[in-house]
């Protein structure tokens, strides 16, 4: 039978006496154990109830135990310490150590002692013997290392002169110093050529030159003359260029001017007339824009230059029969009605091959030669592919007379289908490099679908301006005649125009066209707004004679909003054409970036549609 439930209190109550006895024994043992621990660890600090940071601070603040014992005057330190350690028990040594650390007793002992001892310095090692240092220890044998020092020996090298740049005797020459030349700030980079003064005699110049290059010494008359020179001078005296007894007419023959064909470039400030128009935007962008027109100054200067005229006709299959017929009528009109007696002519028809009317030579524009050229035109038939580069490159093989202006007129649809170079940019760059501005090229697009980029840039880079496109085939003759008549009277060819670098002018176009009697050379430029003067130099040729001019243009200080805003727009358009020409030759992407910036800044569309729509 199971036991009945009893309360927990009742169970514990049965053993009450036994539990009290056990608790008493545990208390007695605990007291004995803690008493023993306290007896043996009485000197150890106990900080059980202090916080951790307080215990750490107490450890830091408590000074380290220092034991200093004054040595007896006649005993070494080690002997005294060893004797004390052997005679004193452990407790006495600890107590003596604590008493020795008392600063007050140390100071009193220091004052009463006759021995000069410093508390904070170790005892002097002068009285420490070798035996006391190694008490109970056998020291190792000392090894004496003797260092051998090599005596310093200076290095000696023999220097020799391999080659002499100057003789030793030149050192004795007297030095001549040139005077300082005053610097002229803001001077033009281009300076007109002046005429040297003839007031100084040749004799004075020669003496001055000799004095500058000869050292001080005896005069030339005092120098000894070699025998062979004296003998020669006595036998044959030097001939006199001018006889003093001759008349002025005879003397003038000896000082006649240089022949015309060998003269240097002639200043032509008196034959050309530059005019300038300026524009400054109302919203100041920091620049002044200008248009420079250069014309002939009068009818009695710079005569009209005779011409060599080359007409190049595209005879490929891409040109329809109707367009060939209209081109034939246009060429016939030029040959019959618009040639001058001083002109020379030739014709070229091309597809993949080239056919010249007179071979690779020029023929005078006589009635007989004109008749032959007309018969050649009647025989042109369309067929085959189009090789434009081969055709225009062969034109460069024609002889060129510097006394004449060479003009090339190309009639084509501008669609290249054959040849060594087919890409239009390659054709533009390579032909312009080979031509170098010698032949002026004018292009006529005979179809609305003509390659505007190819034809325009071929003309722009080769002194022809921009290409002309005929709106339809029926207007090809009148368009060609209008283009041809603009080149009727050239007066200056091979023109090069250079602006001074100080003005920071950006001029366009880079390649100037020829100067014609009825139309000027037009240039556009941009300079910083604080620039007041502009310098430029122009060179050219007329009938084989070279000309040179240097001009100073006064820009002044235009007011904001003054001038024609179209000047800035024309500068931007022409500048973009220059960048296209540079890109065609170099493929430099920076040109496309600048074109995009100009287009955005001046709100002008990029040329040739989306071909150069560069957005990076």
Coordinates of C-alpha atoms in Angstrom, one line a residue, residues 136-469:
X136 CA 80.1 31.8 -8.2
X137 CA 80.3 32.1 -12.0
X138 CA 83.2 31.2 -14.2
X139 CA 83.4 34.0 -16.8
X140 CA 84.1 32.8 -20.4
X141 CA 87.4 33.4 -22.0
X142 CA 87.4 36.9 -23.5
X143 CA 88.2 37.1 -27.2
X144 CA 90.2 40.1 -28.3
X145 CA 89.3 41.1 -31.9
X146 CA 92.0 43.2 -33.4
X147 CA 90.7 45.4 -36.2
X148 CA 93.1 46.1 -39.0
X149 CA 92.5 49.5 -40.7
X150 CA 93.5 49.9 -44.3
X151 CA 95.2 53.3 -44.8
X152 CA 93.3 55.7 -47.1
X153 CA 94.8 55.8 -50.6
X154 CA 93.4 58.6 -52.9
X155 CA 92.3 57.4 -56.4
X156 CA 94.3 58.8 -59.3
X157 CA 93.0 59.0 -62.8
X158 CA 94.7 60.5 -65.9
X159 CA 92.4 62.8 -67.9
X160 CA 93.2 63.4 -71.5
X161 CA 91.7 65.9 -74.0
X162 CA 90.2 63.7 -76.8
X163 CA 89.4 66.6 -79.2
X164 CA 89.8 70.3 -79.1
X165 CA 86.9 72.7 -79.9
X166 CA 89.0 75.8 -79.9
X167 CA 92.7 76.5 -80.2
X168 CA 94.7 77.6 -77.2
X169 CA 95.7 80.8 -78.9
X170 CA 92.1 82.1 -79.1
X171 CA 92.1 82.6 -75.3
X172 CA 94.5 85.5 -75.8
X173 CA 92.2 87.4 -78.1
X174 CA 90.4 90.5 -76.9
X175 CA 86.7 89.9 -76.2
X176 CA 84.3 92.2 -78.0
X177 CA 80.9 92.8 -76.3
X178 CA 77.8 93.8 -78.2
X179 CA 75.6 96.4 -76.7
X180 CA 72.2 95.4 -75.3
X181 CA 69.3 95.7 -77.6
X182 CA 66.2 97.2 -76.0
X183 CA 63.3 94.9 -76.2
X184 CA 60.1 96.2 -77.9
X185 CA 57.0 94.8 -76.3
X186 CA 53.9 94.0 -78.4
X187 CA 55.9 94.3 -81.6
X188 CA 54.4 92.8 -84.7
X189 CA 55.7 89.4 -85.8
X190 CA 55.8 90.6 -89.3
X191 CA 57.9 93.6 -90.1
X192 CA 57.9 95.3 -93.5
X193 CA 61.2 95.0 -95.3
X194 CA 63.1 98.3 -95.2
X195 CA 65.8 99.8 -97.4
X196 CA 69.3 99.9 -95.9
X197 CA 70.9 103.2 -95.8
X198 CA 73.8 103.7 -98.3
X199 CA 75.3 106.6 -96.5
X200 CA 78.0 104.4 -95.0
X201 CA 80.8 103.8 -97.4
X202 CA 82.1 100.3 -98.2
X203 CA 85.5 101.3 -96.9
X204 CA 84.0 102.2 -93.5
X205 CA 82.0 99.0 -93.4
X206 CA 85.0 96.9 -94.1
X207 CA 87.1 98.6 -91.5
X208 CA 84.4 98.2 -88.9
X209 CA 83.9 94.6 -89.8
X210 CA 87.7 93.9 -89.5
X211 CA 87.9 95.7 -86.1
X212 CA 85.1 93.5 -84.8
X213 CA 86.7 90.2 -85.8
X214 CA 90.4 91.0 -85.6
X215 CA 92.3 91.3 -82.2
X216 CA 94.1 94.4 -81.2
X217 CA 97.5 94.4 -82.9
X218 CA 99.4 95.8 -85.9
X219 CA 97.5 97.5 -88.6
X220 CA 97.1 95.6 -91.9
X221 CA 99.7 97.9 -93.5
X222 CA 102.3 96.8 -90.9
X223 CA 101.7 93.1 -91.5
X224 CA 104.2 91.4 -93.7
X225 CA 102.9 90.6 -97.2
X226 CA 103.8 87.2 -98.7
X227 CA 106.2 87.3 -101.6
X228 CA 103.9 85.6 -104.1
X229 CA 101.1 88.2 -103.4
X230 CA 103.5 91.1 -103.9
X231 CA 104.8 89.7 -107.1
X232 CA 101.3 89.2 -108.5
X233 CA 100.1 92.7 -107.5
X234 CA 103.1 94.3 -109.2
X235 CA 102.6 92.4 -112.5
X236 CA 98.8 92.5 -112.8
X237 CA 97.0 95.2 -110.9
X238 CA 93.4 94.3 -110.1
X239 CA 91.0 95.6 -112.8
X240 CA 88.8 98.6 -111.8
X241 CA 85.1 98.0 -112.1
X242 CA 84.4 101.7 -112.8
X243 CA 86.7 104.1 -114.5
X244 CA 86.6 107.5 -112.7
X245 CA 86.9 109.2 -116.1
X246 CA 83.7 107.7 -117.5
X247 CA 80.5 109.7 -117.9
X248 CA 77.5 109.2 -115.7
X249 CA 75.7 107.2 -118.4
X250 CA 78.5 104.8 -118.7
X251 CA 78.8 104.4 -114.9
X252 CA 75.0 103.7 -114.7
X253 CA 75.5 100.6 -116.8
X254 CA 77.7 99.0 -114.1
X255 CA 75.1 99.6 -111.4
X256 CA 72.1 98.6 -113.4
X257 CA 69.2 96.9 -111.5
X258 CA 68.9 93.2 -111.3
X259 CA 67.0 91.6 -114.2
X260 CA 63.3 91.5 -113.8
X261 CA 63.0 87.7 -113.6
X262 CA 65.6 87.5 -110.8
X263 CA 64.2 90.2 -108.6
X264 CA 63.0 89.3 -105.1
X265 CA 59.3 89.8 -104.1
X266 CA 58.1 93.3 -104.7
X267 CA 56.1 95.2 -102.0
X268 CA 52.5 95.7 -103.2
X269 CA 51.0 97.8 -100.6
X270 CA 50.3 100.3 -103.4
X271 CA 48.4 97.8 -105.6
X272 CA 46.1 96.0 -103.1
X273 CA 43.4 97.6 -101.0
X274 CA 42.2 95.7 -97.9
X275 CA 39.0 96.7 -96.2
X276 CA 37.7 95.4 -92.9
X277 CA 34.3 95.1 -91.3
X278 CA 33.9 94.3 -87.6
X279 CA 31.2 92.8 -85.4
X280 CA 30.9 92.4 -81.6
X281 CA 28.0 90.5 -80.2
X282 CA 25.6 92.3 -77.8
X283 CA 26.0 89.4 -75.4
X284 CA 29.8 89.7 -75.1
X285 CA 31.5 86.4 -75.7
X286 CA 35.0 87.9 -75.4
X287 CA 35.7 88.1 -79.2
X288 CA 35.6 90.5 -82.1
X289 CA 34.6 89.0 -85.5
X290 CA 35.7 90.7 -88.8
X291 CA 35.5 90.2 -92.5
X292 CA 38.6 91.1 -94.6
X293 CA 38.2 91.9 -98.3
X294 CA 41.3 92.3 -100.5
X295 CA 40.9 94.0 -103.9
X296 CA 43.0 95.4 -106.6
X297 CA 43.7 99.0 -105.9
X298 CA 43.3 100.3 -109.5
X299 CA 42.9 99.4 -113.1
X300 CA 46.5 100.4 -113.9
X301 CA 48.1 97.8 -111.5
X302 CA 48.3 94.0 -111.5
X303 CA 47.3 93.2 -115.2
X304 CA 45.1 90.3 -116.0
X305 CA 46.9 87.0 -116.1
X306 CA 46.5 84.6 -119.1
X307 CA 44.8 81.3 -118.3
X308 CA 45.3 77.6 -119.0
X309 CA 41.8 76.1 -119.0
X310 CA 41.2 72.3 -118.6
X311 CA 37.6 71.0 -118.9
X312 CA 37.1 67.5 -117.4
X313 CA 33.9 65.6 -118.4
X314 CA 32.5 62.5 -116.6
X315 CA 31.7 60.0 -119.3
X316 CA 30.7 57.0 -117.0
X317 CA 27.5 55.0 -117.3
X318 CA 26.1 56.8 -114.2
X319 CA 25.7 59.9 -116.3
X320 CA 22.5 59.6 -118.3
X321 CA 22.3 60.4 -122.0
X322 CA 20.3 63.5 -121.4
X323 CA 22.9 64.9 -118.9
X324 CA 25.7 64.1 -121.4
X325 CA 23.8 66.1 -124.0
X326 CA 23.4 69.1 -121.6
X327 CA 27.1 69.0 -120.6
X328 CA 28.1 68.9 -124.3
X329 CA 26.0 72.1 -124.9
X330 CA 27.7 73.8 -121.9
X331 CA 31.2 73.0 -123.1
X332 CA 30.4 74.1 -126.6
X333 CA 29.1 77.5 -125.3
X334 CA 32.4 78.1 -123.4
X335 CA 34.6 77.2 -126.3
X336 CA 32.7 79.3 -128.8
X337 CA 31.8 82.4 -126.8
X338 CA 33.9 82.8 -123.6
X339 CA 37.5 82.0 -124.4
X340 CA 40.1 84.8 -124.7
X341 CA 42.9 84.9 -127.3
X342 CA 45.5 84.7 -124.6
X343 CA 43.9 81.4 -123.2
X344 CA 45.2 77.9 -123.7
X345 CA 42.8 74.9 -123.6
X346 CA 42.5 71.2 -123.3
X347 CA 39.7 68.7 -122.7
X348 CA 39.5 65.3 -120.8
X349 CA 36.8 62.7 -120.9
X350 CA 37.0 59.9 -118.4
X351 CA 35.4 56.8 -116.9
X352 CA 37.9 54.2 -115.9
X353 CA 40.3 55.5 -118.6
X354 CA 41.3 59.0 -119.6
X355 CA 41.1 60.5 -123.1
X356 CA 42.6 63.9 -123.9
X357 CA 41.6 66.1 -126.8
X358 CA 45.2 67.3 -127.4
X359 CA 47.3 64.9 -125.3
X360 CA 49.0 66.1 -122.1
X361 CA 49.7 69.6 -123.4
X362 CA 48.1 73.0 -123.8
X363 CA 46.9 74.4 -127.1
X364 CA 46.2 78.1 -127.9
X365 CA 42.6 79.1 -128.2
X366 CA 42.8 79.5 -132.0
X367 CA 39.8 78.9 -134.2
X368 CA 41.4 75.7 -135.5
X369 CA 42.0 74.3 -132.0
X370 CA 38.6 75.3 -130.8
X371 CA 37.1 73.4 -133.8
X372 CA 39.1 70.3 -132.8
X373 CA 37.9 70.6 -129.2
X374 CA 34.3 70.8 -130.4
X375 CA 34.6 67.6 -132.5
X376 CA 36.1 65.9 -129.4
X377 CA 33.1 66.9 -127.3
X378 CA 30.7 65.5 -129.9
X379 CA 32.3 62.1 -129.7
X380 CA 31.9 61.7 -125.9
X381 CA 29.7 58.7 -125.0
X382 CA 28.6 57.4 -121.5
X383 CA 29.8 54.0 -120.4
X384 CA 31.8 52.1 -117.8
X385 CA 32.5 53.0 -114.2
X386 CA 33.7 56.2 -112.6
X387 CA 37.3 56.7 -111.4
X388 CA 37.5 60.4 -110.4
X389 CA 40.9 60.2 -108.6
X390 CA 42.6 58.7 -111.6
X391 CA 41.2 61.5 -113.8
X392 CA 42.1 64.5 -111.7
X393 CA 45.5 63.0 -110.7
X394 CA 46.4 62.8 -114.4
X395 CA 45.6 66.5 -114.8
X396 CA 48.5 67.3 -112.4
X397 CA 50.9 65.8 -115.0
X398 CA 50.1 68.7 -117.3
X399 CA 52.9 71.3 -117.6
X400 CA 52.4 74.4 -115.5
X401 CA 53.6 77.9 -116.5
X402 CA 54.1 80.1 -113.4
X403 CA 53.2 83.1 -115.6
X404 CA 49.7 81.7 -116.2
X405 CA 46.7 80.8 -114.0
X406 CA 45.8 77.1 -114.3
X407 CA 42.0 76.4 -113.9
X408 CA 40.4 73.0 -113.9
X409 CA 36.6 72.5 -114.3
X410 CA 35.2 69.1 -113.4
X411 CA 31.6 68.2 -114.5
X412 CA 30.5 65.0 -112.8
X413 CA 27.8 63.4 -110.6
X414 CA 30.5 62.7 -108.1
X415 CA 29.6 59.0 -107.6
X416 CA 32.9 57.0 -107.5
X417 CA 32.5 53.3 -108.5
X418 CA 36.1 52.3 -109.5
X419 CA 39.7 53.2 -109.0
X420 CA 42.5 53.0 -106.5
X421 CA 40.8 55.4 -104.1
X422 CA 37.0 55.2 -103.8
X423 CA 36.4 56.8 -100.4
X424 CA 35.7 60.5 -100.9
X425 CA 37.7 61.6 -97.9
X426 CA 40.7 59.8 -99.2
X427 CA 40.3 61.4 -102.6
X428 CA 40.1 64.8 -101.1
X429 CA 43.1 64.4 -98.8
X430 CA 45.4 62.7 -101.4
X431 CA 44.7 65.0 -104.3
X432 CA 45.0 68.2 -102.2
X433 CA 48.4 67.0 -100.9
X434 CA 49.6 66.3 -104.5
X435 CA 48.2 69.5 -105.9
X436 CA 49.5 71.8 -103.1
X437 CA 47.4 74.7 -104.4
X438 CA 49.0 74.8 -107.9
X439 CA 45.8 74.2 -109.9
X440 CA 42.6 75.9 -109.0
X441 CA 39.8 73.2 -109.1
X442 CA 36.1 74.2 -109.7
X443 CA 33.5 71.4 -109.5
X444 CA 30.0 71.3 -111.0
X445 CA 27.6 68.7 -109.8
X446 CA 25.4 67.8 -112.7
X447 CA 22.9 65.8 -110.7
X448 CA 20.8 66.5 -107.6
X449 CA 22.2 63.3 -106.2
X450 CA 25.8 64.4 -106.7
X451 CA 28.3 63.8 -103.9
X452 CA 28.2 67.3 -102.3
X453 CA 30.9 66.4 -99.8
X454 CA 33.4 65.2 -102.4
X455 CA 32.8 68.0 -104.9
X456 CA 32.6 70.8 -102.4
X457 CA 35.7 69.8 -100.4
X458 CA 37.8 69.2 -103.6
X459 CA 37.0 72.8 -104.6
X460 CA 37.4 74.3 -101.1
X461 CA 40.8 72.7 -100.5
X462 CA 42.2 73.6 -104.0
X463 CA 41.5 77.3 -104.4
X464 CA 38.1 76.8 -106.0
X465 CA 35.7 77.8 -103.3
X466 CA 32.7 75.5 -102.9
X467 CA 31.1 73.3 -105.6
X468 CA 28.1 74.4 -107.6
X469 CA 25.2 72.0 -108.1

